[in-house]
PDB file of C-alpha atoms and ligand atoms in Angstrom:
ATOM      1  CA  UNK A 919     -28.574 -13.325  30.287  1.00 50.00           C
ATOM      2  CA  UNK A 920     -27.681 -10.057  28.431  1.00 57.00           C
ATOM      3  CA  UNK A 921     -24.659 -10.575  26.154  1.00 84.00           C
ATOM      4  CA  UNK A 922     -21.726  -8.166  27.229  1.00 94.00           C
ATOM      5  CA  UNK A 923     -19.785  -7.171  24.151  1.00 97.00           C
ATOM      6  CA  UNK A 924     -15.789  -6.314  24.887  1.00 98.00           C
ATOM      7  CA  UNK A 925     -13.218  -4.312  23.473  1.00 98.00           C
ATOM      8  CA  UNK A 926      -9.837  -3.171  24.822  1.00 98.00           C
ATOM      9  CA  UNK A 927      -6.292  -1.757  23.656  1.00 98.00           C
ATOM     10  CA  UNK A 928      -3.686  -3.635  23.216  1.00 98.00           C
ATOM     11  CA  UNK A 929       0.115  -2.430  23.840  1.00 97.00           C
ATOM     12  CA  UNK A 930       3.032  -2.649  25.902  1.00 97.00           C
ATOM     13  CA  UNK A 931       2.655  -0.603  28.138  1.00 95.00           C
ATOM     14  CA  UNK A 932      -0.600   0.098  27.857  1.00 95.00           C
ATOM     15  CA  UNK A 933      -1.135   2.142  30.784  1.00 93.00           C
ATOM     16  CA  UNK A 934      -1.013   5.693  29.922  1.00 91.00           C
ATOM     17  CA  UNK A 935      -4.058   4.963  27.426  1.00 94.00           C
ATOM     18  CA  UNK A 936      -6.790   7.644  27.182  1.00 94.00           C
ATOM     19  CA  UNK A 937      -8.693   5.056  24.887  1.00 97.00           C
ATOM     20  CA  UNK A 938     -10.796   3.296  27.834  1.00 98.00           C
ATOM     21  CA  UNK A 939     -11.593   7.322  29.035  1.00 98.00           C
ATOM     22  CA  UNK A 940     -12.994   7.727  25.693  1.00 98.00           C
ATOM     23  CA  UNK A 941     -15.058   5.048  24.734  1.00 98.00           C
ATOM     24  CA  UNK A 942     -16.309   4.681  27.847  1.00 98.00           C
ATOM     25  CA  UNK A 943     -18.039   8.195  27.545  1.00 98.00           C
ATOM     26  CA  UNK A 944     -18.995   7.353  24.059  1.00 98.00           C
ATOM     27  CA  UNK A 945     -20.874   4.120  25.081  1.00 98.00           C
ATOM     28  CA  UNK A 946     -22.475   6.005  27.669  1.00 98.00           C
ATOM     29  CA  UNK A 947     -23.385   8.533  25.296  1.00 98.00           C
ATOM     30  CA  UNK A 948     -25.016   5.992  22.674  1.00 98.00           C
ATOM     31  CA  UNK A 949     -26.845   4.020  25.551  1.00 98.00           C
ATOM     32  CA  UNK A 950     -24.750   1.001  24.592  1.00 97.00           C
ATOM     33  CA  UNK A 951     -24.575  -0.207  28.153  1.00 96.00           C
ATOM     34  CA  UNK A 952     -23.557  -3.660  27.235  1.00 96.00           C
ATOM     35  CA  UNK A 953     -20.509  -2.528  25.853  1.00 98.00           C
ATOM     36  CA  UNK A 954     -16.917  -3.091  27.645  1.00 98.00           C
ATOM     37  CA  UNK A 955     -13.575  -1.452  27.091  1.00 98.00           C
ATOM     38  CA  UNK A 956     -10.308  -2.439  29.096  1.00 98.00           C
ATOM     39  CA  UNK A 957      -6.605  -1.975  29.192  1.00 98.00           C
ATOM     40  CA  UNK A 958      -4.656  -5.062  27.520  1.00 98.00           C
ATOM     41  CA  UNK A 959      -1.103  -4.904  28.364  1.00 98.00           C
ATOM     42  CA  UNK A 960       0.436  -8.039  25.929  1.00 98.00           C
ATOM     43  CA  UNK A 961       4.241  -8.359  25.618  1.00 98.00           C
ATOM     44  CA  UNK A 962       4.984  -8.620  22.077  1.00 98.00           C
ATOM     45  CA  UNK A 963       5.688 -12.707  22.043  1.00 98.00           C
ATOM     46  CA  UNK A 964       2.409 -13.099  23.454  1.00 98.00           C
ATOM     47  CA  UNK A 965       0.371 -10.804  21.170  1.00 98.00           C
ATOM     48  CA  UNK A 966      -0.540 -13.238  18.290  1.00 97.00           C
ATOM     49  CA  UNK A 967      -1.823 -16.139  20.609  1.00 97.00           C
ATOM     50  CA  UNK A 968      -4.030 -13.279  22.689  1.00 98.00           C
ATOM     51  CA  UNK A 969      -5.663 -12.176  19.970  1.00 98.00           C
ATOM     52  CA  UNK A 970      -6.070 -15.192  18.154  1.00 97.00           C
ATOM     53  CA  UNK A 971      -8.239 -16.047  22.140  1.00 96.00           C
ATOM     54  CA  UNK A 972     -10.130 -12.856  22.192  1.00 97.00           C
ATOM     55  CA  UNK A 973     -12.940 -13.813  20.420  1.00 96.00           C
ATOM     56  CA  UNK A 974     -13.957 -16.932  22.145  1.00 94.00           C
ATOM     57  CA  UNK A 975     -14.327 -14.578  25.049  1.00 94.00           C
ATOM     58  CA  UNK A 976     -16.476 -12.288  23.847  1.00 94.00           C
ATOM     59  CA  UNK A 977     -14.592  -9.558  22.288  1.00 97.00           C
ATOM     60  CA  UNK A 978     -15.955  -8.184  19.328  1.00 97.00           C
ATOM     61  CA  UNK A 979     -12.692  -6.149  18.735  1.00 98.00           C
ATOM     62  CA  UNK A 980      -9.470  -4.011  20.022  1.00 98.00           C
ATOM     63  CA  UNK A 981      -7.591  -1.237  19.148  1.00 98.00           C
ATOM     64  CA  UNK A 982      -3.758  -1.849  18.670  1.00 97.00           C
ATOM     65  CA  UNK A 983      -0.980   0.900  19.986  1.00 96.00           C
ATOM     66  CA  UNK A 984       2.746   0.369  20.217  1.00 93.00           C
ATOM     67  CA  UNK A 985       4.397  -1.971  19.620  1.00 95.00           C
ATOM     68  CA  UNK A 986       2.021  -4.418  17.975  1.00 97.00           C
ATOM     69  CA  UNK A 987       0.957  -2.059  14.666  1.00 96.00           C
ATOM     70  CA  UNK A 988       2.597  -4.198  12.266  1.00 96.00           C
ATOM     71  CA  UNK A 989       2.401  -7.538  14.206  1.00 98.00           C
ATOM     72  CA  UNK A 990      -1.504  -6.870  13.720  1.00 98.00           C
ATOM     73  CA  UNK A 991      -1.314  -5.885  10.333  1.00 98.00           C
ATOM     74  CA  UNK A 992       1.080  -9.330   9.913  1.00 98.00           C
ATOM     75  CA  UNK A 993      -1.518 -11.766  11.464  1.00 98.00           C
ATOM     76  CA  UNK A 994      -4.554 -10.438  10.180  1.00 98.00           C
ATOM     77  CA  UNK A 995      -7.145 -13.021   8.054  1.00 98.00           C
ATOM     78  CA  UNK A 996      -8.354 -10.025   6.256  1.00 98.00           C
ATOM     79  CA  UNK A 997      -7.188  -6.343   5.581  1.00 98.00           C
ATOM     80  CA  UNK A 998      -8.475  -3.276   4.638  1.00 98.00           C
ATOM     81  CA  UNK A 999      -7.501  -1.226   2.045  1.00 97.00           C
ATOM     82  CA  UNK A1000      -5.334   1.175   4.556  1.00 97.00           C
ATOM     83  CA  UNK A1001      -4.196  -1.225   6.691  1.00 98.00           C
ATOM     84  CA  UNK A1002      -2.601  -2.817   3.563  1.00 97.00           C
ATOM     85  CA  UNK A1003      -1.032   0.193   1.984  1.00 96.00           C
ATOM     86  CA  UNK A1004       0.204   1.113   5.502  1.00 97.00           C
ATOM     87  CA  UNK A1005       1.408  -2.289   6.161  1.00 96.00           C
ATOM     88  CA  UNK A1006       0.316  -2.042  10.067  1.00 95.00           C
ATOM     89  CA  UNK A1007      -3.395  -1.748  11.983  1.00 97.00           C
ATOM     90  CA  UNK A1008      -4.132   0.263  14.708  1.00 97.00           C
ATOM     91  CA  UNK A1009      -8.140  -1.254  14.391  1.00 98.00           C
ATOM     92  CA  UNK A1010      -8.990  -5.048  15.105  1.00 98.00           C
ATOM     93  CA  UNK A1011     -12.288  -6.296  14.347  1.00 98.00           C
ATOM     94  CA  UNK A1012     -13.093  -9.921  15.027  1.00 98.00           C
ATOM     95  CA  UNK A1013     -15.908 -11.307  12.246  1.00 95.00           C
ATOM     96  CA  UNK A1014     -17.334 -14.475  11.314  1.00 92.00           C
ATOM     97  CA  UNK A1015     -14.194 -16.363  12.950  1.00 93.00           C
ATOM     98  CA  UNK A1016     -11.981 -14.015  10.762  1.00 97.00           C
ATOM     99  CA  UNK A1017      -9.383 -11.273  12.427  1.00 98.00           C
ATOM    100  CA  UNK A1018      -9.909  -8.344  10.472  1.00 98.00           C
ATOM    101  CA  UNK A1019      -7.635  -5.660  10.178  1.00 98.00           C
ATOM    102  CA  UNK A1020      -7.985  -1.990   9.246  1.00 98.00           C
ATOM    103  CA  UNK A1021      -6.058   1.034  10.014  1.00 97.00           C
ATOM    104  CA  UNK A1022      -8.417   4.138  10.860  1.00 98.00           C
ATOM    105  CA  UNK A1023      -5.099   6.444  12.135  1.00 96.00           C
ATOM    106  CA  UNK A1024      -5.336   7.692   8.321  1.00 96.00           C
ATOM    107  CA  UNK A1025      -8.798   8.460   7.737  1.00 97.00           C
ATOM    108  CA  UNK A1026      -8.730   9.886  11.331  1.00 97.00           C
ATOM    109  CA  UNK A1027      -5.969  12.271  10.317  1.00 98.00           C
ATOM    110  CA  UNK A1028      -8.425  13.311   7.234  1.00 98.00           C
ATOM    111  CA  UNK A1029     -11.535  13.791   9.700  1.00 98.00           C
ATOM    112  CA  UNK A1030      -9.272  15.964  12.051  1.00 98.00           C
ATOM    113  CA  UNK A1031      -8.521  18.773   9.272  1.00 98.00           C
ATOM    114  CA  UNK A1032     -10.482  22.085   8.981  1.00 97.00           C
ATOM    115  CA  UNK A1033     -11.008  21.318   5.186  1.00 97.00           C
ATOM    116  CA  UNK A1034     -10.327  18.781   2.730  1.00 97.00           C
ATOM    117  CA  UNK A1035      -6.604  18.627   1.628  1.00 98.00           C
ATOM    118  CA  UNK A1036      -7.754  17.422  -2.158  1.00 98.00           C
ATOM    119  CA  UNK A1037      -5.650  20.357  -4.228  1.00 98.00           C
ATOM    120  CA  UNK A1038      -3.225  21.004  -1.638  1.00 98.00           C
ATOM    121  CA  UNK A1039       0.392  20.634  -0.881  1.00 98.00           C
ATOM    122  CA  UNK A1040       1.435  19.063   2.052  1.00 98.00           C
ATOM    123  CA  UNK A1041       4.747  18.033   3.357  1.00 98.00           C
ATOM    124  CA  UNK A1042       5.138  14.985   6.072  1.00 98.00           C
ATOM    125  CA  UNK A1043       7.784  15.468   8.226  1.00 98.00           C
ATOM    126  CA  UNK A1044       8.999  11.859   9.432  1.00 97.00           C
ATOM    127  CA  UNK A1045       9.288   8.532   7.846  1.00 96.00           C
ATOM    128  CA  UNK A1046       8.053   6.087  10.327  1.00 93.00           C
ATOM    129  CA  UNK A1047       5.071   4.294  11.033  1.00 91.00           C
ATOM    130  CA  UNK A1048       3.113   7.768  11.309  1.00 94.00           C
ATOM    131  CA  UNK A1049       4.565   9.112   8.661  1.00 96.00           C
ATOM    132  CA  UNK A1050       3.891   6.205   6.417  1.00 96.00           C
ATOM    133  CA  UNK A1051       0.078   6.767   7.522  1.00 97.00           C
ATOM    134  CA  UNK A1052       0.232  10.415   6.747  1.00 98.00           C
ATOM    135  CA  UNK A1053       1.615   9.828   3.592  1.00 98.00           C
ATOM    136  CA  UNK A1054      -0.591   7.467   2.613  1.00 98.00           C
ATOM    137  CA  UNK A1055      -3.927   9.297   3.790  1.00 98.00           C
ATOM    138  CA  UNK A1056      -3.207  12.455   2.500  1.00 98.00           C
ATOM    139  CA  UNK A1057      -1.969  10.978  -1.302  1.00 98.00           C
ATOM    140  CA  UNK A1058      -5.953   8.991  -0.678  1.00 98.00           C
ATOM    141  CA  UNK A1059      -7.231  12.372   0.052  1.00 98.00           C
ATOM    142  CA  UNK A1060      -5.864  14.039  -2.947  1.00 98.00           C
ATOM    143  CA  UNK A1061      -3.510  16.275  -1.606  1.00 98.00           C
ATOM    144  CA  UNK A1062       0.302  16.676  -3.495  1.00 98.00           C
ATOM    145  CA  UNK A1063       2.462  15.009  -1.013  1.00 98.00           C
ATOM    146  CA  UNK A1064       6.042  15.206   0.006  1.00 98.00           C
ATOM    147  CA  UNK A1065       7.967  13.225   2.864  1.00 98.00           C
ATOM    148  CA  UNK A1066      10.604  14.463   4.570  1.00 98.00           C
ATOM    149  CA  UNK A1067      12.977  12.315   6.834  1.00 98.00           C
ATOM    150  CA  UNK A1068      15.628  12.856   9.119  1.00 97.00           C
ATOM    151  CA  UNK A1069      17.356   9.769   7.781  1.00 97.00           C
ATOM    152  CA  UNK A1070      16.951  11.175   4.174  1.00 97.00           C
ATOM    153  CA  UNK A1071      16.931   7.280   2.932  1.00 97.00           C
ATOM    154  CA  UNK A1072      13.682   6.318   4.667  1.00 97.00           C
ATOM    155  CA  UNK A1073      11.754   9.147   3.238  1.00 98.00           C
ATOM    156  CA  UNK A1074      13.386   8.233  -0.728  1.00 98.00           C
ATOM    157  CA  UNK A1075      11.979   4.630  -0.020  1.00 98.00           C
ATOM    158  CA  UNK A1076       8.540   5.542   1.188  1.00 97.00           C
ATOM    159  CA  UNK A1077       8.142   8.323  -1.315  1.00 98.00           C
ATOM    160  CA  UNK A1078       9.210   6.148  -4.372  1.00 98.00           C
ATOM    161  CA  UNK A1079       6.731   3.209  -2.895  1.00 97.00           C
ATOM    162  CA  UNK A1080       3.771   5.402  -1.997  1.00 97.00           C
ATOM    163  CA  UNK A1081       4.506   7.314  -5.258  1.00 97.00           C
ATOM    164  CA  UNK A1082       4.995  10.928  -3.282  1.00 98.00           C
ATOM    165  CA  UNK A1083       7.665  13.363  -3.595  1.00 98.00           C
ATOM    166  CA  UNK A1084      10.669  13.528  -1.139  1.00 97.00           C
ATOM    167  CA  UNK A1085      12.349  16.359   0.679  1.00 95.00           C
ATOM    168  CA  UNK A1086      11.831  19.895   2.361  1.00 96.00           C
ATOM    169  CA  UNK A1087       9.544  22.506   0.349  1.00 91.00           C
ATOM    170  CA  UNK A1088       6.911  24.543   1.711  1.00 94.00           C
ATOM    171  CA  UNK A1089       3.343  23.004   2.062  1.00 97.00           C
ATOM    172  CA  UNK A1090      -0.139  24.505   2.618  1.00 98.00           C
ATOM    173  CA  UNK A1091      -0.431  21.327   5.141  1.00 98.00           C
ATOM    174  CA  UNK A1092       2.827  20.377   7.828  1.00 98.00           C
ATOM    175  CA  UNK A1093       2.252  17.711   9.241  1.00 98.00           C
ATOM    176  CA  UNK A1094       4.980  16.703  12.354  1.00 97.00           C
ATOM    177  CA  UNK A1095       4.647  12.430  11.995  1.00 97.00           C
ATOM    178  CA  UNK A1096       8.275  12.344  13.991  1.00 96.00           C
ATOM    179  CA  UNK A1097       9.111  11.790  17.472  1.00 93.00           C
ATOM    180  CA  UNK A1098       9.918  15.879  18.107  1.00 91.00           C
ATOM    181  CA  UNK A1099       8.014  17.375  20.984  1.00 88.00           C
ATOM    182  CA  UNK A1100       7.728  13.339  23.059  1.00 85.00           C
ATOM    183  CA  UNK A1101      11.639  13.194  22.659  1.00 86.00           C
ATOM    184  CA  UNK A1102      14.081  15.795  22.424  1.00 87.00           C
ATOM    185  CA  UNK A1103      15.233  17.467  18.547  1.00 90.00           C
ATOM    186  CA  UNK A1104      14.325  20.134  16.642  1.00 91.00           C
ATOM    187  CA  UNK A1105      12.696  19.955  12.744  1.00 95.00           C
ATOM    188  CA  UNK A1106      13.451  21.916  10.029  1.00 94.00           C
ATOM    189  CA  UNK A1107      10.492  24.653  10.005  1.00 94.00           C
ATOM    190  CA  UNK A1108      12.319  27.628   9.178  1.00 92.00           C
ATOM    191  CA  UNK A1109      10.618  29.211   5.895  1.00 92.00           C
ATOM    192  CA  UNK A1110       7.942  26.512   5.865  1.00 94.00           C
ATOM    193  CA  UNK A1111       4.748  29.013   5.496  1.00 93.00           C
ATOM    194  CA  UNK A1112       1.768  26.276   6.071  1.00 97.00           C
ATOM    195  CA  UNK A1113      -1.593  27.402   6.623  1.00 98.00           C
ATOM    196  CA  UNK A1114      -2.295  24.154   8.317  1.00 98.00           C
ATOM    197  CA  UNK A1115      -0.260  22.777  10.901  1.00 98.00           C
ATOM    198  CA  UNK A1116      -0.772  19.233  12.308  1.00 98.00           C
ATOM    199  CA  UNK A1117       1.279  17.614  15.312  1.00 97.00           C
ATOM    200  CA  UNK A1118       0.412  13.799  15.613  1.00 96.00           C
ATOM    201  CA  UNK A1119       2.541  14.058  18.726  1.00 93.00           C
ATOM    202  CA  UNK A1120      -0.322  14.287  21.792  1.00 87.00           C
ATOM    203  CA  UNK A1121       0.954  16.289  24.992  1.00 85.00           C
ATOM    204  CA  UNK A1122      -1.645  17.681  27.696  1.00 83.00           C
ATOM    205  CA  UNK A1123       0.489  21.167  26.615  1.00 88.00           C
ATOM    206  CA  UNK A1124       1.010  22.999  23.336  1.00 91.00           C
ATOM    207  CA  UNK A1125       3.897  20.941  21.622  1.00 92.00           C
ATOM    208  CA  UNK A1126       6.967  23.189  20.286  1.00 92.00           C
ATOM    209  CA  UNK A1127       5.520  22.738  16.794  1.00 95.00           C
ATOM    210  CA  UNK A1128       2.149  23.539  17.516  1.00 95.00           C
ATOM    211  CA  UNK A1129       3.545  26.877  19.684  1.00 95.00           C
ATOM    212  CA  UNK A1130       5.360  27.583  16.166  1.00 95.00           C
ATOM    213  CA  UNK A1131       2.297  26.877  14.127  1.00 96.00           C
ATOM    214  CA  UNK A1132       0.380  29.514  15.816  1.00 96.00           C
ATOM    215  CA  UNK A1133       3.243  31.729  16.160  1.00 95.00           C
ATOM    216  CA  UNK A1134       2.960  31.741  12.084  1.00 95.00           C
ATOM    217  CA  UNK A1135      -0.382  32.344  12.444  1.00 96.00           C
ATOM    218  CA  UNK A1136      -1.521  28.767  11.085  1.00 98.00           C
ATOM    219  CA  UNK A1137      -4.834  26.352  11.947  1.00 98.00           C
ATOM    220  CA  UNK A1138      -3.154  24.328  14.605  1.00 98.00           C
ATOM    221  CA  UNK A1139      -4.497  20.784  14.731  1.00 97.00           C
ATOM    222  CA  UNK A1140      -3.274  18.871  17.779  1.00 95.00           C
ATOM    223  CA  UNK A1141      -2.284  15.401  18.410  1.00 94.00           C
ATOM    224  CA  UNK A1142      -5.336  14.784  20.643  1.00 94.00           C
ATOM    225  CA  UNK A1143      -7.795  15.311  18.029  1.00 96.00           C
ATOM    226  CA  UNK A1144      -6.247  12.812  16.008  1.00 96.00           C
ATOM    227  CA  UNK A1145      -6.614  10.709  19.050  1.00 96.00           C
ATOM    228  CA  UNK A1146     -10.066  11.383  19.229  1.00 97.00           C
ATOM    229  CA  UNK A1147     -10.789  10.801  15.360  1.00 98.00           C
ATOM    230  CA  UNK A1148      -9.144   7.837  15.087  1.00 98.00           C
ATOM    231  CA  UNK A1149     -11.113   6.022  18.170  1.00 98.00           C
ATOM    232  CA  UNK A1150     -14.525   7.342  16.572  1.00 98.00           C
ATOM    233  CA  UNK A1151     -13.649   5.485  13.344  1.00 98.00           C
ATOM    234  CA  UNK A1152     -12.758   2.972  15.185  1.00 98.00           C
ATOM    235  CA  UNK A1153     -15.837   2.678  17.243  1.00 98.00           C
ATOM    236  CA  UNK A1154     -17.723   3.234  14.222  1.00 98.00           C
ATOM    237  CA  UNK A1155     -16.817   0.293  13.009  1.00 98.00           C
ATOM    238  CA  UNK A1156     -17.353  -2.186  15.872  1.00 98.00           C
ATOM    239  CA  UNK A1157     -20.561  -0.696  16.519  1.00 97.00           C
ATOM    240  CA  UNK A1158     -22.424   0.870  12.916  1.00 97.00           C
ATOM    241  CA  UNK A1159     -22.866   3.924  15.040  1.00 98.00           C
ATOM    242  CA  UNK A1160     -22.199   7.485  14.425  1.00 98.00           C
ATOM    243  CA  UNK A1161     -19.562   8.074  17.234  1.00 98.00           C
ATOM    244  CA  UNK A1162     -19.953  11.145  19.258  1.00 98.00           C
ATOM    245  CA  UNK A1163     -16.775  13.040  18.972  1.00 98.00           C
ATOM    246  CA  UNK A1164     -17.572  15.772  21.364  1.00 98.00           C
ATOM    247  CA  UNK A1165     -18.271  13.785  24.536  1.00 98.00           C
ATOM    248  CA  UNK A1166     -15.190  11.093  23.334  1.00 98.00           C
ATOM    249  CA  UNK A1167     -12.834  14.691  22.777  1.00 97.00           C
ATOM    250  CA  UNK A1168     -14.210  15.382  26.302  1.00 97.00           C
ATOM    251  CA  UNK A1169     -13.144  12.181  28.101  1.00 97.00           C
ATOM    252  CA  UNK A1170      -9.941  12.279  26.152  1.00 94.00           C
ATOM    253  CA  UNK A1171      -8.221  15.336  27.762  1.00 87.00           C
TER     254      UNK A1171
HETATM  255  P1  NAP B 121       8.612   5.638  14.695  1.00 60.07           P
HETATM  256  O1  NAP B 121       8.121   4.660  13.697  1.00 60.07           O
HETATM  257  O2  NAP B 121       9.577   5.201  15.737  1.00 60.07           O
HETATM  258  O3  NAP B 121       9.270   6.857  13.864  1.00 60.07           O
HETATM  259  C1  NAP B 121       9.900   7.912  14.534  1.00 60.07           C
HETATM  260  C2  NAP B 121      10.152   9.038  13.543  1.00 60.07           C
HETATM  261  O4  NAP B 121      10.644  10.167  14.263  1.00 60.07           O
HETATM  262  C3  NAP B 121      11.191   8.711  12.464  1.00 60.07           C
HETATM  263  O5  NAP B 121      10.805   9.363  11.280  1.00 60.07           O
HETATM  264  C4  NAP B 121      12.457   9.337  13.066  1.00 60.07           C
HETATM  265  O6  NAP B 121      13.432   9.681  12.098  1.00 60.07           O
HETATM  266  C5  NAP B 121      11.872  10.583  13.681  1.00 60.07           C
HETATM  267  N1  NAP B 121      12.730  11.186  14.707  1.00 60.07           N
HETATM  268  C6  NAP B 121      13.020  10.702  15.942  1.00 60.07           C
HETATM  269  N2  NAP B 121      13.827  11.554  16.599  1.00 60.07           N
HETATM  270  C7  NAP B 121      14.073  12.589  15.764  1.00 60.07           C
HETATM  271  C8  NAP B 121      14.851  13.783  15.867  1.00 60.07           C
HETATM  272  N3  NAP B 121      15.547  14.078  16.977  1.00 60.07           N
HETATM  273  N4  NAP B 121      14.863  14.636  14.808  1.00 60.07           N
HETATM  274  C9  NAP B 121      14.173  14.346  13.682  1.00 60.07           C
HETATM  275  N5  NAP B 121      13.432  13.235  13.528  1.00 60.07           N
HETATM  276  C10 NAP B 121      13.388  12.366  14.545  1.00 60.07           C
HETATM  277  O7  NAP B 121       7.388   6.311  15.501  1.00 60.07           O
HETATM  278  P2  NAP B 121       5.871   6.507  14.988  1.00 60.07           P
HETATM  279  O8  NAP B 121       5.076   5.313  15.357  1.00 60.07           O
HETATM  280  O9  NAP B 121       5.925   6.929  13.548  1.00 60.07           O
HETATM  281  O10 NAP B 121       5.349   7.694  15.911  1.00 60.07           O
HETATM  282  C11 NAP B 121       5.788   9.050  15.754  1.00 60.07           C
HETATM  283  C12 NAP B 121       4.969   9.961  16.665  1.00 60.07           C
HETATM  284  O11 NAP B 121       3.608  10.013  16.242  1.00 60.07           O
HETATM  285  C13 NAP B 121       4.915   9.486  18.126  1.00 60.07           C
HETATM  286  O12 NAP B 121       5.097  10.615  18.969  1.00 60.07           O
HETATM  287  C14 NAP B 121       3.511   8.940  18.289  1.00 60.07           C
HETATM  288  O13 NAP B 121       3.031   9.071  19.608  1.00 60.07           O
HETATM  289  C15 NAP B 121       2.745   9.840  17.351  1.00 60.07           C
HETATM  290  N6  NAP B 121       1.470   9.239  16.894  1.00 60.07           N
HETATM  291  C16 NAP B 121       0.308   9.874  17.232  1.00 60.07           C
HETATM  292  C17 NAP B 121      -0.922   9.367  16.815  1.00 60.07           C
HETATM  293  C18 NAP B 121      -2.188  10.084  17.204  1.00 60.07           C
HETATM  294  O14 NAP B 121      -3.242   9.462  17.167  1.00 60.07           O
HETATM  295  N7  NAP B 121      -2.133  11.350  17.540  1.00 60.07           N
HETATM  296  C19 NAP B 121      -0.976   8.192  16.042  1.00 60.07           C
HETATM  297  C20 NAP B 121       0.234   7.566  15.705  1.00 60.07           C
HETATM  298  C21 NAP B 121       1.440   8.097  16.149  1.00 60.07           C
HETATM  299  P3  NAP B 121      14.659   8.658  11.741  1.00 60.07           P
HETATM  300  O15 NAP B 121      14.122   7.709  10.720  1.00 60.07           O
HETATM  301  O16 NAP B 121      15.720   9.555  11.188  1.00 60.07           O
HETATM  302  O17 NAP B 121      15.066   7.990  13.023  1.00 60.07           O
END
């Protein structure tokens, strides 16, 4: 009998996922037709006892989406390097009986850039659990970071802890780690002159920020690619295979 290997997402709701899309066009892609990936809708008070049971039925990892980031950081055996600065995990990887957490929504960022942002300025608009990936990746990267929040408090305490700058001063790299564009608000753009303009938030249509991006005549990078990045680290790492971003960007959209 062939052993099946599974993976899945886990939120709550978990239903508007493009994850499963994606890696099941990757798996097809690779030829890894023993590989599995569902939907795993877990209501926060249950999420530590699921994934503590995944592995005895033959999961070999998840990814982790809202609202279980830090809960999965919080029960982890292990953690990576990211997943510890960030203090949440979007990547679980079961091991030798050990739940291992990593986060790969910062490296994913990274990957999703036209160039490397070692040199550059960049300026992180949002405080929250994106931002405090942003932050964090692009500081890793080598880029001279600066966090701006709408509640100016949140952005003082993540700047002072990741050891970034705080407040509004024009960047090579924007990057929009708030809320804007899913929920209503407006940011404060005016006189930013990036030549890189990033928009975690993912929306089947241009975002406001990423219509303002190009209207400045910026490298737009959308929220989808980061999408896309992140699950190919992600798969990466269950698998040890090179993840093929252009069929996974394809099943994604
Ligand atoms: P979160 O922890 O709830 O943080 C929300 C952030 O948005 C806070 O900084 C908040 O500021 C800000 N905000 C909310 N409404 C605002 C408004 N009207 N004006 C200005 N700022 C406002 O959420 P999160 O987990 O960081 O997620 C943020 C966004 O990133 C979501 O849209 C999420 O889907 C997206 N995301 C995308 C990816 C991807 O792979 N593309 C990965 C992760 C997250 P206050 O502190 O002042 O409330």
């Amino acid at each position: 009998v062939p052993s099946v290997h599974l993976l899945g997402v886990l939120g709550f709701p978990v239903g508007h996922s493009r994850s499963p899309a994606m890696m099941r066009a990757a798996f097809a892609e690779l030829g890894l037709d023993d590989w599995r990936y569902f939907k795993l809708p877990v209501p926060p008070e249950r999420f530590a006892e699921t994934v503590r049971a995944l592995p005895g039925s033959g999961y070999r990892g998840a990814n982790v989406t809202i609202p279980h980031k830090v809960a999965a950081h919080d029960l982890a055996d292990e953690r990576s390097d990211a997943a510890e600065a960030i203090g949440a995990a979007n990547t679980l990887v079961f091991e030798g009986g050990k739940v291992v957490a990593d986060n790969t929504d910062a490296p994913g960022l990274i990957d999703s850039l036209p160039r490397s942002p070692q040199g550059q300025t960049a300026l992180v608009l949002g405080a929250g659990g994106a931002g405090r990936a942003a932050v964090w990746a692009l500081r890793e990267a080598g880029a001279d970071v600066a966090v701006w929040n709408r509640t100016a408090d949140k952005a003082r305490e993540l700047a002072d802890e990741m050891g970034v700058r705080h407040g509004l001063a024009p960047a090579e790299i924007v990057v929009n780690a708030t809320s804007v564009g899913l929920t209503e608000g407006t940011l404060p753009l005016e006189g930013l002159e990036p030549a890189i303009v990033v928009d975690l938030v993912y929306a089947a249509e241009p975002t406001a920020v990423e219509r303002w991006g190009a209207e400045h005549g910026a490298e737009v990078v959308r929220g989808l690619e980061i999408l896309v990045r992140q699950g190919a680290r992600s798969l990466e790492r269950w698998t040890g295979r090179t993840a093929p971003v252009d069929a996974m960007r394809a099943a994604a959209v």
